[in-house]
Amino acid sequence: MMSLRTLPIDDRLFQYVLDHSLREHPAQKALREATRDHPQAGMQIAPDQGQFMGLLVKMLGARRTIEIGTFTGYSALTVALALPADGHVLACDINDAYTRIGRPFWSQAGVDHKIELVLAPALQTLEARLSAGEAGSYDFAFIDADKVNYPHYYERCLDLVRVGGLIAFDNMLWGGAVVHPAKDADTAALQALNAKLHHDMRIDLALLTVGDGLTLARKR
């Protein structure tokens, strides 16, 4: 019987997971390879996490999704591929140089029409959508941007997502830093949010040891 500890994943075992699970579109693989040598490549989600998110989106029957923090666009591409033909990804980022890398691959996969990239502070974009009457009209949100604003992104997304919709948060274990006294604002923000989510009765909750810690919050 396995212990309660997470099974350690070495390179060979991780490759086994990919070899026996991963089903990437050629554009996804090409985008990963295009991002691999980027100085900030560690900001990209792992392909197994992307596949898991795509599965969640399909299980939800999602049509409208939000992404906060797009980087080079792998997660947006993955979600867009999982959506139906009339699906929509609202992708929020502030860095044109990063997102420009991914846009050709969105086109290559034939899903660029599903992705609305808004280059502006995400809180500003989310507030504008709420003001436009879009509360409760989204099925899924993925938060993977500046950590100090995670609590604010959460509250806006909770308003924008429908009852039964899902909010996913990346980096919630922050390389293990969350179990130690915070030495920076990012760690402190994640610790505070983890504590808040644990006691927030507006949601159903699971914090998973996927990637760098993936929290799933289902709106009640």
N, CA, C and O of each residue as an XYZ file, in Angstrom:
880
protein
N       0.851     -1.198      0.000
C       0.000      0.000      0.000
C       0.882      1.241      0.000
O       1.875      1.312      0.724
N       0.505      2.222     -0.825
C       1.263      3.472     -0.865
C       1.064      4.251      0.429
O       0.000      4.188      1.044
N       2.100      4.988      0.838
C       1.975      5.880      1.979
C       1.188      7.113      1.561
O       0.820      7.255      0.395
N       0.930      8.001      2.511
C       0.215      9.230      2.208
C       1.088     10.252      1.493
O       0.592     11.256      0.983
N       2.379      9.993      1.461
C       3.268     10.908      0.765
C       3.122     10.752     -0.745
O       2.778      9.677     -1.237
N       3.385     11.832     -1.474
C       3.306     11.789     -2.920
C       4.440     10.950     -3.480
O       5.573     11.045     -3.008
N       4.151     10.134     -4.478
C       5.166      9.336     -5.138
C       6.193     10.262     -5.771
O       5.823     11.133     -6.558
N       7.489     10.098     -5.446
C       8.498     10.967     -6.051
C       8.583     10.721     -7.558
O       8.558      9.575     -8.008
N       8.682     11.790     -8.323
C       8.722     11.702     -9.769
C      10.132     12.045    -10.258
O      10.537     13.207    -10.221
N      10.870     11.042    -10.712
C      12.156     11.332    -11.330
C      11.948     11.466    -12.836
O      10.836     11.282    -13.329
N      13.010     11.782    -13.561
C      12.884     12.049    -14.995
C      12.349     10.840    -15.757
O      11.540     10.990    -16.673
N      12.800      9.633    -15.379
C      12.356      8.434    -16.086
C      10.874      8.172    -15.851
O      10.153      7.799    -16.776
N      10.421      8.364    -14.628
C       9.019      8.124    -14.316
C       8.123      9.179    -14.958
O       7.028      8.876    -15.432
N       8.604     10.422    -14.965
C       7.840     11.484    -15.619
C       7.719     11.195    -17.113
O       6.655     11.388    -17.701
N       8.799     10.737    -17.721
C       8.744     10.393    -19.137
C       7.775      9.247    -19.382
O       7.090      9.214    -20.404
N       7.719      8.311    -18.448
C       6.759      7.201    -18.551
C       5.330      7.741    -18.547
O       4.487      7.296    -19.326
N       5.066      8.702    -17.665
C       3.742      9.329    -17.612
C       3.400      9.946    -18.963
O       2.304      9.752    -19.487
N       4.353     10.692    -19.521
C       4.101     11.329    -20.816
C       3.909     10.292    -21.916
O       3.025     10.434    -22.761
N       4.733      9.252    -21.905
C       4.664      8.237    -22.956
C       3.347      7.463    -22.932
O       2.895      6.960    -23.960
N       2.741      7.372    -21.756
C       1.539      6.549    -21.627
C       0.266      7.358    -21.386
O      -0.787      6.796    -21.086
N       0.370      8.670    -21.518
C      -0.816      9.498    -21.290
C      -0.937     10.656    -22.263
O      -2.029     10.950    -22.748
N       0.181     11.317    -22.554
C       0.117     12.581    -23.267
C      -0.371     12.408    -24.702
O       0.133     11.571    -25.451
N      -1.368     13.220    -25.067
C      -1.895     13.265    -26.428
C      -1.873     14.720    -26.887
O      -2.883     15.420    -26.812
N      -0.741     15.155    -27.352
C      -0.575     16.549    -27.756
C      -0.880     16.750    -29.235
O      -0.547     15.914    -30.074
N      -1.508     17.856    -29.531
C      -1.610     18.331    -30.900
C      -0.189     18.733    -31.344
O       0.591     19.201    -30.515
N       0.159     18.563    -32.612
C       1.492     18.967    -33.076
C       1.835     20.417    -32.732
O       2.994     20.727    -32.456
N       0.854     21.293    -32.746
C       1.109     22.697    -32.412
C       1.473     22.863    -30.941
O       2.281     23.726    -30.597
N       0.886     22.049    -30.075
C       1.254     22.098    -28.658
C       2.716     21.708    -28.470
O       3.472     22.395    -27.783
N       3.096     20.604    -29.084
C       4.487     20.150    -28.969
C       5.444     21.182    -29.543
O       6.491     21.456    -28.956
N       5.093     21.750    -30.678
C       5.943     22.752    -31.310
C       6.078     24.001    -30.439
O       7.155     24.592    -30.363
N       4.994     24.401    -29.786
C       5.050     25.566    -28.905
C       5.897     25.278    -27.670
O       6.659     26.137    -27.225
N       5.768     24.085    -27.119
C       6.637     23.720    -25.984
C       8.102     23.800    -26.379
O       8.931     24.313    -25.627
N       8.413     23.288    -27.569
C       9.798     23.306    -28.026
C      10.273     24.724    -28.298
O      11.438     25.048    -28.066
N       9.375     25.568    -28.789
C       9.733     26.961    -29.047
C       9.974     27.734    -27.755
O      10.693     28.734    -27.749
N       9.376     27.273    -26.667
C       9.497     27.949    -25.372
C      10.619     27.363    -24.523
O      11.066     27.992    -23.564
N      11.075     26.166    -24.871
C      11.994     25.405    -24.016
C      13.242     26.181    -23.623
O      13.682     26.092    -22.477
N      13.815     26.934    -24.539
C      15.056     27.656    -24.260
C      14.824     29.113    -23.866
O      15.778     29.885    -23.762
N      13.579     29.490    -23.647
C      13.263     30.853    -23.218
C      13.798     31.069    -21.803
O      13.721     30.157    -20.981
N      14.338     32.249    -21.499
C      14.866     32.508    -20.144
C      13.850     32.271    -19.030
O      14.228     31.956    -17.902
N      12.565     32.423    -19.343
C      11.508     32.235    -18.350
C      10.712     30.952    -18.619
O       9.533     30.875    -18.274
N      11.331     29.973    -19.218
C      10.623     28.752    -19.617
C       9.935     28.055    -18.450
O       8.941     27.355    -18.642
N      10.459     28.244    -17.241
C       9.855     27.627    -16.067
C       8.454     28.139    -15.775
O       7.743     27.550    -14.960
N       8.046     29.211    -16.416
C       6.704     29.746    -16.203
C       5.645     28.944    -16.957
O       4.453     29.079    -16.679
N       6.064     28.121    -17.897
C       5.105     27.341    -18.681
C       4.658     26.113    -17.908
O       5.476     25.447    -17.273
N       3.370     25.809    -17.954
C       2.868     24.617    -17.276
C       3.404     23.372    -17.973
O       3.709     23.396    -19.165
N       3.514     22.293    -17.220
C       3.972     21.018    -17.767
C       2.882     20.419    -18.643
O       1.699     20.682    -18.424
N       3.266     19.613    -19.637
C       2.257     19.070    -20.550
C       1.242     18.165    -19.881
O       0.089     18.120    -20.309
N       1.642     17.434    -18.830
C       0.676     16.573    -18.151
C      -0.358     17.407    -17.405
O      -1.523     17.017    -17.327
N       0.053     18.552    -16.856
C      -0.909     19.452    -16.217
C      -1.852     20.035    -17.256
O      -3.052     20.158    -17.015
N      -1.307     20.393    -18.411
C      -2.154     20.915    -19.485
C      -3.197     19.896    -19.908
O      -4.364     20.238    -20.098
N      -2.781     18.647    -20.056
C      -3.734     17.614    -20.462
C      -4.819     17.428    -19.408
O      -5.986     17.220    -19.741
N      -4.434     17.503    -18.139
C      -5.406     17.389    -17.052
C      -6.415     18.539    -17.119
O      -7.616     18.330    -16.947
N      -5.926     19.738    -17.368
C      -6.826     20.888    -17.470
C      -7.765     20.755    -18.663
O      -8.942     21.102    -18.573
N      -7.244     20.253    -19.781
C      -8.099     20.037    -20.934
C      -9.205     19.051    -20.644
O     -10.340     19.224    -21.088
N      -8.866     18.005    -19.887
C      -9.867     17.014    -19.498
C     -10.934     17.640    -18.599
O     -12.124     17.367    -18.759
N     -10.505     18.476    -17.656
C     -11.458     19.156    -16.775
C     -12.419     20.023    -17.581
O     -13.626     20.028    -17.336
N     -11.871     20.751    -18.540
C     -12.692     21.630    -19.375
C     -13.733     20.814    -20.142
O     -14.887     21.226    -20.254
N     -13.326     19.667    -20.665
C     -14.280     18.816    -21.389
C     -15.328     18.240    -20.446
O     -16.505     18.166    -20.800
N     -14.913     17.832    -19.248
C     -15.861     17.278    -18.286
C     -16.887     18.320    -17.851
O     -18.042     17.990    -17.581
N     -16.462     19.567    -17.786
C     -17.374     20.652    -17.422
C     -18.349     20.988    -18.545
O     -19.374     21.630    -18.315
N     -18.025     20.550    -19.761
C     -18.798     21.002    -20.916
C     -18.608     22.486    -21.140
O     -19.526     23.180    -21.577
N     -17.410     22.973    -20.838
C     -17.148     24.412    -20.868
C     -17.221     24.980    -22.278
O     -16.876     24.315    -23.254
N     -17.679     26.220    -22.359
C     -17.683     26.976    -23.608
C     -16.953     28.311    -23.458
O     -16.355     28.812    -24.410
N     -17.009     28.880    -22.250
C     -16.380     30.187    -22.011
C     -15.411     30.061    -20.850
O     -15.784     29.619    -19.763
N     -14.157     30.454    -21.086
C     -13.119     30.301    -20.068
C     -12.299     31.577    -19.947
O     -12.282     32.426    -20.838
N     -11.625     31.679    -18.817
C     -10.747     32.816    -18.526
C      -9.360     32.274    -18.220
O      -9.216     31.244    -17.561
N      -8.352     32.970    -18.698
C      -6.973     32.657    -18.315
C      -6.297     33.939    -17.870
O      -6.315     34.939    -18.587
N      -5.703     33.910    -16.695
C      -4.980     35.072    -16.176
C      -3.508     34.695    -16.106
O      -3.087     33.944    -15.226
N      -2.743     35.219    -17.032
C      -1.337     34.870    -17.177
C      -1.165     33.878    -18.322
O      -1.365     32.677    -18.139
N      -0.802     34.364    -19.483
C      -0.765     33.531    -20.685
C       0.642     33.092    -21.065
O       0.813     32.042    -21.684
N       1.646     33.875    -20.707
C       3.050     33.616    -21.059
C       3.158     33.391    -22.568
O       2.747     34.263    -23.334
N       3.693     32.260    -23.022
C       3.815     32.042    -24.473
C       2.612     31.317    -25.058
O       2.592     31.031    -26.255
N       1.616     31.017    -24.244
C       0.344     30.589    -24.800
C       0.043     29.109    -24.820
O      -0.920     28.694    -25.465
N       0.848     28.278    -24.121
C       0.592     26.835    -24.151
C      -0.723     26.488    -23.463
O      -1.504     25.696    -23.991
N      -0.976     27.061    -22.307
C      -2.206     26.728    -21.579
C      -3.430     27.237    -22.331
O      -4.450     26.550    -22.377
N      -3.347     28.424    -22.918
C      -4.465     28.933    -23.710
C      -4.734     28.023    -24.908
O      -5.888     27.736    -25.227
N      -3.676     27.575    -25.564
C      -3.811     26.662    -26.692
C      -4.447     25.355    -26.255
O      -5.328     24.829    -26.935
N      -4.002     24.832    -25.121
C      -4.520     23.566    -24.620
C      -6.008     23.654    -24.303
O      -6.780     22.767    -24.667
N      -6.403     24.715    -23.630
C      -7.814     24.889    -23.287
C      -8.642     25.115    -24.550
O      -9.730     24.558    -24.690
N      -8.131     25.927    -25.464
C      -8.867     26.192    -26.702
C      -9.109     24.913    -27.488
O     -10.178     24.733    -28.071
N      -8.126     24.028    -27.506
C      -8.285     22.755    -28.211
C      -9.350     21.884    -27.554
O      -9.997     21.081    -28.226
N      -9.532     22.039    -26.246
C     -10.515     21.234    -25.514
C     -11.931     21.787    -25.628
O     -12.895     21.097    -25.298
N     -12.059     23.023    -26.091
C     -13.366     23.658    -26.196
C     -14.060     23.281    -27.501
O     -13.399     22.908    -28.469
N     -15.388     23.377    -27.533
C     -16.108     23.146    -28.791
C     -15.808     24.252    -29.794
O     -15.122     25.223    -29.474
N     -16.323     24.101    -30.996
C     -16.012     25.031    -32.086
C     -16.376     26.470    -31.749
O     -15.713     27.398    -32.212
N     -17.426     26.669    -30.944
C     -17.844     28.020    -30.583
C     -17.302     28.440    -29.217
O     -17.805     29.391    -28.619
N     -16.273     27.734    -28.717
C     -15.704     28.055    -27.418
C     -14.908     29.349    -27.442
O     -14.542     29.851    -28.505
N     -14.646     29.881    -26.253
C     -13.993     31.186    -26.133
C     -13.069     31.190    -24.928
O     -13.462     30.813    -23.824
N     -11.829     31.625    -25.157
C     -10.851     31.823    -24.090
C     -10.565     33.311    -23.987
O     -10.106     33.924    -24.951
N     -10.832     33.895    -22.828
C     -10.419     35.268    -22.547
C      -9.041     35.182    -21.901
O      -8.924     34.830    -20.727
N      -8.004     35.501    -22.662
C      -6.625     35.376    -22.197
C      -6.095     36.734    -21.778
O      -6.010     37.655    -22.590
N      -5.741     36.855    -20.513
C      -5.302     38.135    -19.949
C      -3.801     38.109    -19.688
O      -3.305     37.237    -18.974
N      -3.085     39.058    -20.261
C      -1.649     39.169    -20.013
C      -1.248     40.613    -20.258
O      -2.039     41.413    -20.757
N       0.000     40.942    -19.898
C       0.491     42.304    -20.112
C       1.742     42.325    -20.972
O       2.273     43.397    -21.266
N       2.227     41.142    -21.385
C       3.506     41.067    -22.074
C       3.318     40.655    -23.528
O       3.054     39.489    -23.822
N       3.454     41.601    -24.422
C       3.294     41.313    -25.846
C       4.413     40.420    -26.363
O       4.174     39.568    -27.219
N       5.625     40.599    -25.859
C       6.764     39.817    -26.345
C       6.583     38.334    -26.049
O       6.890     37.489    -26.890
N       6.088     38.017    -24.863
C       5.863     36.611    -24.521
C       4.720     36.024    -25.352
O       4.871     34.969    -25.967
N       3.598     36.704    -25.365
C       2.418     36.142    -26.024
C       2.594     36.066    -27.536
O       1.968     35.234    -28.193
N       3.436     36.923    -28.087
C       3.680     36.892    -29.532
C       4.288     35.565    -29.967
O       4.091     35.134    -31.104
N       5.021     34.920    -29.077
C       5.631     33.630    -29.399
C       4.564     32.584    -29.700
O       4.726     31.772    -30.611
N       3.480     32.603    -28.940
C       2.478     31.556    -29.065
C       1.441     31.755    -30.142
O       0.826     30.788    -30.592
N       1.236     32.972    -30.560
C       0.125     33.248    -31.476
C       0.198     32.466    -32.790
O      -0.835     31.986    -33.257
N       1.371     32.317    -33.405
C       1.407     31.509    -34.630
C       0.985     30.060    -34.413
O       0.436     29.429    -35.316
N       1.240     29.534    -33.223
C       0.876     28.146    -32.933
C      -0.630     28.018    -32.688
O      -1.217     26.974    -32.971
N      -1.252     29.072    -32.165
C      -2.717     29.083    -32.067
C      -3.320     28.986    -33.464
O      -4.284     28.256    -33.690
N      -2.735     29.735    -34.393
C      -3.221     29.685    -35.776
C      -2.948     28.329    -36.402
O      -3.795     27.779    -37.107
N      -1.760     27.792    -36.141
C      -1.396     26.489    -36.689
C      -2.385     25.411    -36.254
O      -2.710     24.508    -37.024
N      -2.859     25.513    -35.013
C      -3.812     24.537    -34.484
C      -5.246     24.839    -34.907
O      -6.146     24.037    -34.656
N      -5.467     25.975    -35.541
C      -6.801     26.337    -35.991
C      -7.733     26.791    -34.890
O      -8.951     26.676    -35.023
N      -7.167     27.317    -33.779
C      -8.010     27.746    -32.659
C      -7.824     29.222    -32.327
O      -8.334     29.693    -31.310
N      -7.104     29.954    -33.165
C      -6.857     31.359    -32.854
C      -8.153     32.158    -32.751
O      -8.212     33.152    -32.028
N      -9.195     31.728    -33.473
C     -10.480     32.427    -33.409
C     -11.171     32.225    -32.061
O     -12.087     32.973    -31.720
N     -10.744     31.228    -31.298
C     -11.346     30.976    -29.983
C     -10.682     31.791    -28.873
O     -11.238     31.919    -27.783
N      -9.499     32.342    -29.144
C      -8.711     32.989    -28.097
C      -8.751     34.503    -28.268
O      -8.301     35.032    -29.285
N      -9.285     35.189    -27.281
C      -9.299     36.651    -27.240
C      -8.201     37.097    -26.286
O      -8.365     37.022    -25.068
N      -7.088     37.558    -26.834
C      -5.970     38.007    -26.008
C      -6.138     39.486    -25.695
O      -6.237     40.315    -26.600
N      -6.169     39.809    -24.407
C      -6.287     41.204    -23.976
C      -5.008     41.572    -23.235
O      -4.735     41.041    -22.158
N      -4.229     42.478    -23.809
C      -2.976     42.919    -23.204
C      -3.234     44.155    -22.356
O      -3.179     45.290    -22.830
N      -3.516     43.896    -21.091
C      -3.827     44.947    -20.123
C      -3.767     44.311    -18.739
O      -3.820     43.086    -18.631
N      -3.659     45.105    -17.684
C      -3.716     44.514    -16.347
C      -4.974     43.679    -16.187
O      -6.073     44.134    -16.503
N      -4.811     42.452    -15.694
C      -5.936     41.513    -15.659
C      -7.090     42.020    -14.803
O      -8.252     41.826    -15.160
N      -6.790     42.660    -13.690
C      -7.874     43.155    -12.844
C      -8.737     44.162    -13.608
O      -9.960     44.187    -13.463
N      -8.090     44.974    -14.408
C      -8.819     45.941    -15.228
C      -9.726     45.224    -16.225
O     -10.880     45.608    -16.416
N      -9.195     44.183    -16.855
C      -9.981     43.413    -17.830
C     -11.158     42.718    -17.165
O     -12.272     42.734    -17.688
N     -10.913     42.108    -16.014
C     -11.985     41.389    -15.312
C     -13.068     42.344    -14.831
O     -14.257     42.041    -14.927
N     -12.661     43.487    -14.320
C     -13.642     44.486    -13.877
C     -14.499     44.954    -15.048
O     -15.705     45.155    -14.903
N     -13.870     45.126    -16.205
C     -14.621     45.564    -17.381
C     -15.646     44.521    -17.790
O     -16.753     44.869    -18.202
N     -15.290     43.236    -17.681
C     -16.242     42.176    -18.040
C     -17.392     42.115    -17.044
O     -18.533     41.852    -17.425
N     -17.102     42.352    -15.795
C     -18.177     42.391    -14.799
C     -19.107     43.577    -15.061
O     -20.328     43.455    -14.964
N     -18.515     44.720    -15.393
C     -19.320     45.903    -15.682
C     -20.170     45.713    -16.931
O     -21.222     46.335    -17.079
N     -19.699     44.839    -17.835
C     -20.435     44.566    -19.065
C     -21.533     43.520    -18.869
O     -22.190     43.109    -19.826
N     -21.724     43.097    -17.617
C     -22.808     42.156    -17.324
C     -22.469     40.698    -17.535
O     -23.369     39.887    -17.749
N     -21.177     40.333    -17.480
C     -20.775     38.956    -17.753
C     -20.652     38.093    -16.493
O     -20.134     36.978    -16.563
N     -21.115     38.584    -15.357
C     -21.064     37.775    -14.130
C     -21.803     36.456    -14.342
O     -22.891     36.419    -14.917
N     -21.188     35.382    -13.867
C     -21.810     34.071    -13.938
C     -21.875     33.467    -15.320
O     -22.626     32.517    -15.543
N     -21.095     34.002    -16.265
C     -21.212     33.539    -17.654
C     -20.024     32.694    -18.116
O     -19.975     32.276    -19.273
N     -19.079     32.444    -17.231
C     -17.904     31.648    -17.602
C     -17.952     30.297    -16.876
O     -18.516     30.177    -15.788
N     -17.351     29.300    -17.500
C     -17.373     27.940    -16.958
C     -16.093     27.564    -16.225
O     -16.114     26.725    -15.325
N     -14.981     28.180    -16.605
C     -13.677     27.762    -16.100
C     -12.752     28.964    -16.101
O     -12.802     29.796    -17.007
N     -11.898     29.054    -15.071
C     -10.873     30.095    -15.013
C      -9.569     29.478    -14.537
O      -9.562     28.627    -13.647
N      -8.474     29.910    -15.131
C      -7.140     29.450    -14.739
C      -6.326     30.657    -14.343
O      -6.139     31.572    -15.145
N      -5.833     30.674    -13.102
C      -5.075     31.803    -12.559
C      -3.612     31.399    -12.438
O      -3.274     30.477    -11.696
N      -2.743     32.097    -13.174
C      -1.315     31.765    -13.202
C      -0.530     33.018    -13.565
O       0.119     33.086    -14.608
N      -0.605     34.007    -12.678
C       0.055     35.286    -12.954
C       0.767     35.757    -11.686
O       1.236     34.934    -10.900
N       0.853     37.059    -11.480
C       1.547     37.594    -10.309
C       0.841     37.159     -9.032
O      -0.367     37.343     -8.882
N       1.598     36.589     -8.131
C       1.017     35.908     -6.969
C       0.362     36.871     -5.987
O      -0.628     36.514     -5.347
N       0.888     38.071     -5.857
C       0.319     39.008     -4.882
C      -1.106     39.396     -5.235
O      -1.871     39.819     -4.368
N      -1.462     39.255     -6.492
C      -2.822     39.601     -6.906
C      -3.750     38.393     -6.985
O      -4.918     38.542     -7.343
N      -3.259     37.206     -6.659
C      -4.113     36.022     -6.685
C      -5.423     36.214     -5.907
O      -6.484     35.855     -6.419
N      -5.381     36.768     -4.686
C      -6.642     36.938     -3.950
C      -7.650     37.815     -4.698
O      -8.854     37.561     -4.653
N      -7.155     38.841     -5.382
C      -8.042     39.733     -6.135
C      -8.566     39.043     -7.391
O      -9.741     39.175     -7.736
N      -7.687     38.304     -8.073
C      -8.132     37.545     -9.243
C      -9.205     36.535     -8.841
O     -10.188     36.339     -9.556
N      -9.008     35.907     -7.704
C      -9.966     34.906     -7.221
C     -11.352     35.512     -7.053
O     -12.338     34.947     -7.525
N     -11.432     36.649     -6.390
C     -12.735     37.248     -6.123
C     -13.432     37.652     -7.418
O     -14.641     37.463     -7.555
N     -12.674     38.211     -8.375
C     -13.301     38.581     -9.650
C     -13.756     37.340    -10.413
O     -14.849     37.311    -10.977
N     -12.906     36.322    -10.422
C     -13.268     35.095    -11.147
C     -14.454     34.398    -10.492
O     -15.285     33.804    -11.178
N     -14.533     34.469     -9.182
C     -15.662     33.855     -8.496
C     -16.967     34.522     -8.912
O     -18.007     33.868     -8.991
N     -16.909     35.811     -9.177
C     -18.094     36.512     -9.680
C     -18.389     36.156    -11.138
O     -19.550     36.059    -11.537
N     -17.344     35.967    -11.919
C     -17.527     35.739    -13.356
C     -17.903     34.296    -13.693
O     -18.558     34.044    -14.704
N     -17.490     33.349    -12.847
C     -17.753     31.934    -13.114
C     -19.159     31.569    -12.633
O     -19.622     32.070    -11.608
N     -19.814     30.716    -13.363
C     -21.162     30.265    -13.010
C     -21.129     29.322    -11.812
O     -20.070     28.804    -11.455
N     -22.274     29.101    -11.197
C     -22.401     28.067    -10.174
C     -22.073     26.714    -10.815
O     -22.592     26.387    -11.882
N     -21.226     25.945    -10.171
C     -20.773     24.683    -10.735
C     -19.534     24.825    -11.601
O     -18.952     23.826    -12.023
N     -19.126     26.060    -11.867
C     -17.912     26.311    -12.627
C     -16.677     26.108    -11.774
O     -16.767     25.961    -10.555
N     -15.521     26.102    -12.425
C     -14.271     25.732    -11.757
C     -13.230     26.823    -11.927
O     -13.075     27.393    -13.007
N     -12.513     27.106    -10.834
C     -11.353     28.001    -10.860
C     -10.131     27.170    -10.503
O     -10.131     26.479     -9.484
N      -9.094     27.226    -11.324
C      -7.845     26.513    -11.072
C      -6.741     27.531    -10.812
O      -6.626     28.532    -11.519
N      -5.935     27.264     -9.795
C      -4.831     28.151     -9.422
C      -3.524     27.374     -9.561
O      -3.398     26.267     -9.038
N      -2.563     27.948    -10.258
C      -1.255     27.316    -10.387
C      -0.296     27.821     -9.311
O      -0.507     28.886     -8.731
N       0.764     27.043     -9.050
C       1.862     27.434     -8.150
C       1.444     27.599     -6.694
O       2.028     28.406     -5.971
N       0.453     26.854     -6.263
C      -0.052     27.042     -4.900
C       0.844     26.417     -3.829
O       0.629     26.645     -2.638
N       1.836     25.639     -4.233
C       2.829     25.130     -3.276
C       4.142     25.899     -3.382
O       4.983     25.820     -2.486
N       4.317     26.633     -4.460
C       5.415     27.594     -4.628
C       6.781     26.978     -4.308
O       7.582     27.535     -3.557
N       7.012     25.803     -4.908
C       8.297     25.136     -4.713
C       8.550     24.704     -3.288
O       9.699     24.498     -2.898
N       7.494     24.563     -2.500
C       7.623     24.180     -1.097
C       7.771     25.351     -0.147
O       7.797     25.160      1.069
N       7.869     26.561     -0.678
C       8.092     27.732      0.178
C       6.924     28.004      1.109
O       7.107     28.626      2.155
N       5.725     27.550      0.753
C       4.549     27.864      1.570
C       4.584     27.213      2.948
O       3.843     27.632      3.837
N       5.423     26.203      3.148
C       5.471     25.542      4.464
C       6.466     26.221      5.404
O       6.608     25.811      6.556
N       7.153     27.253      4.923
C       8.131     27.975      5.735
C       7.663     29.412      5.965
O       6.834     29.918      5.208
N       8.178     30.070      6.992
C       7.831     31.481      7.179
C       8.129     32.274      5.903
O       9.195     32.127      5.306
N       7.192     33.097      5.503
C       7.323     33.826      4.243
C       8.469     34.830      4.305
O       8.612     35.583      5.268
N       9.278     34.817      3.250
C      10.375     35.769      3.125
C      10.124     36.795      2.025
O      10.951     37.676      1.793
N       8.982     36.682      1.348
C       8.668     37.624      0.269
C       7.153     37.741      0.147
O       6.402     36.941      0.703
N       6.731     38.748     -0.587
C       5.306     39.040     -0.704
C       4.552     37.950     -1.454
O       3.394     37.675     -1.141
N       5.194     37.323     -2.445
C       4.527     36.268     -3.210
C       4.171     35.091     -2.317
O       3.041     34.602     -2.338
N       5.143     34.641     -1.534
C       4.901     33.506     -0.638
C       3.822     33.840      0.381
O       2.940     33.024      0.649
N       3.892     35.040      0.949
C       2.889     35.447      1.940
C       1.493     35.467      1.334
O       0.526     35.057      1.977
N       1.386     35.946      0.090
C       0.077     36.009     -0.574
C      -0.483     34.611     -0.808
O      -1.675     34.380     -0.609
N       0.370     33.677     -1.229
C      -0.087     32.311     -1.468
C      -0.473     31.619     -0.171
O      -1.463     30.888     -0.131
N       0.285     31.837      0.877
C      -0.064     31.259      2.174
C      -1.417     31.778      2.652
O      -2.250     31.012      3.135
N      -1.625     33.072      2.515
C      -2.890     33.661      2.951
C      -4.052     33.131      2.119
O      -5.130     32.864      2.649
N      -3.830     32.980      0.819
C      -4.904     32.488     -0.041
C      -5.203     31.023      0.241
O      -6.370     30.631      0.268
N      -4.186     30.213      0.449
C      -4.415     28.809      0.801
C      -5.271     28.701      2.057
O      -6.191     27.886      2.124
N      -4.961     29.527      3.048
C      -5.729     29.516      4.292
C      -7.160     29.986      4.052
O      -8.106     29.411      4.591
N      -7.312     31.011      3.256
C      -8.651     31.542      2.956
C      -9.502     30.514      2.230
O     -10.656     30.290      2.597
N      -8.938     29.884      1.197
C      -9.690     28.912      0.416
C     -10.123     27.723      1.266
O     -11.214     27.185      1.079
N      -9.276     27.318      2.188
C      -9.587     26.175      3.046
C     -10.881     26.383      3.824
O     -11.614     25.434      4.099
N     -11.148     27.630      4.172
C     -12.317     27.932      5.005
C     -13.426     28.653      4.238
O     -14.402     29.097      4.842
N     -13.290     28.774      2.930
C     -14.263     29.512      2.130
C     -15.406     28.574      1.738
O     -15.225     27.690      0.900
N     -16.556     28.760      2.330
C     -17.694     27.883      2.084
C     -18.442     28.212      0.789
O     -19.474     27.609      0.495
N     -17.927     29.153      0.030
C     -18.525     29.440     -1.276
C     -18.076     28.440     -2.337
O     -18.604     28.417     -3.449
N     -17.094     27.614     -1.979
C     -16.492     26.710     -2.962
C     -16.324     25.309     -2.390
O     -16.301     25.118     -1.174
N     -16.206     24.328     -3.292
C     -15.658     23.014     -2.972
C     -14.199     23.046     -3.397
O     -13.852     23.705     -4.377
N     -13.340     22.340     -2.666
C     -11.905     22.601     -2.781
C     -11.067     21.334     -2.820
O     -11.362     20.352     -2.138
N     -10.004     21.373     -3.640
C      -8.954     20.354     -3.602
C      -7.636     21.018     -3.971
O      -7.542     21.696     -4.995
N      -6.611     20.823     -3.133
C      -5.253     21.272     -3.430
C      -4.452     20.032     -3.803
O      -4.269     19.129     -2.987
N      -3.978     19.997     -5.047
C      -3.343     18.806     -5.589
C      -1.839     19.009     -5.759
O      -1.371     20.119     -6.011
N      -1.095     17.911     -5.616
C       0.347     17.957     -5.852
C       0.629     17.706     -7.323
O       1.403     16.816     -7.676
N       0.002     18.486     -8.163
C       0.214     18.461     -9.610
C       1.067     19.666     -9.964
O       0.758     20.787     -9.562
N       2.136     19.443    -10.713
C       3.016     20.551    -11.033
C       3.565     21.182     -9.763
O       4.108     20.490     -8.902
N       3.422     22.482     -9.650
C       3.897     23.220     -8.480
C       2.764     23.485     -7.490
O       2.789     24.445     -6.720
N       1.760     22.586     -7.540
C       0.603     22.738     -6.666
C      -0.546     23.354     -7.429
O      -0.505     24.534     -7.776
N      -1.573     22.564     -7.692
C      -2.734     23.015     -8.461
C      -3.961     22.942     -7.565
O      -4.350     21.860     -7.124
N      -4.563     24.075     -7.299
C      -5.782     24.121     -6.505
C      -6.992     24.205     -7.434
O      -7.001     24.980     -8.391
N      -8.004     23.400     -7.142
C      -9.257     23.428     -7.878
C     -10.355     23.890     -6.929
O     -10.534     23.323     -5.851
N     -11.081     24.911     -7.333
C     -12.155     25.467     -6.524
C     -13.435     25.490     -7.358
O     -13.522     26.210     -8.352
N     -14.424     24.701     -6.948
C     -15.711     24.639     -7.654
C     -16.689     25.571     -6.966
O     -16.907     25.468     -5.759
N     -17.276     26.476     -7.725
C     -18.202     27.441     -7.160
C     -19.509     26.753     -6.783
O     -20.132     26.097     -7.619
N     -19.925     26.900     -5.530
C     -21.166     26.310     -5.052
C     -22.373     27.133     -5.478
O     -23.507     26.777     -5.158
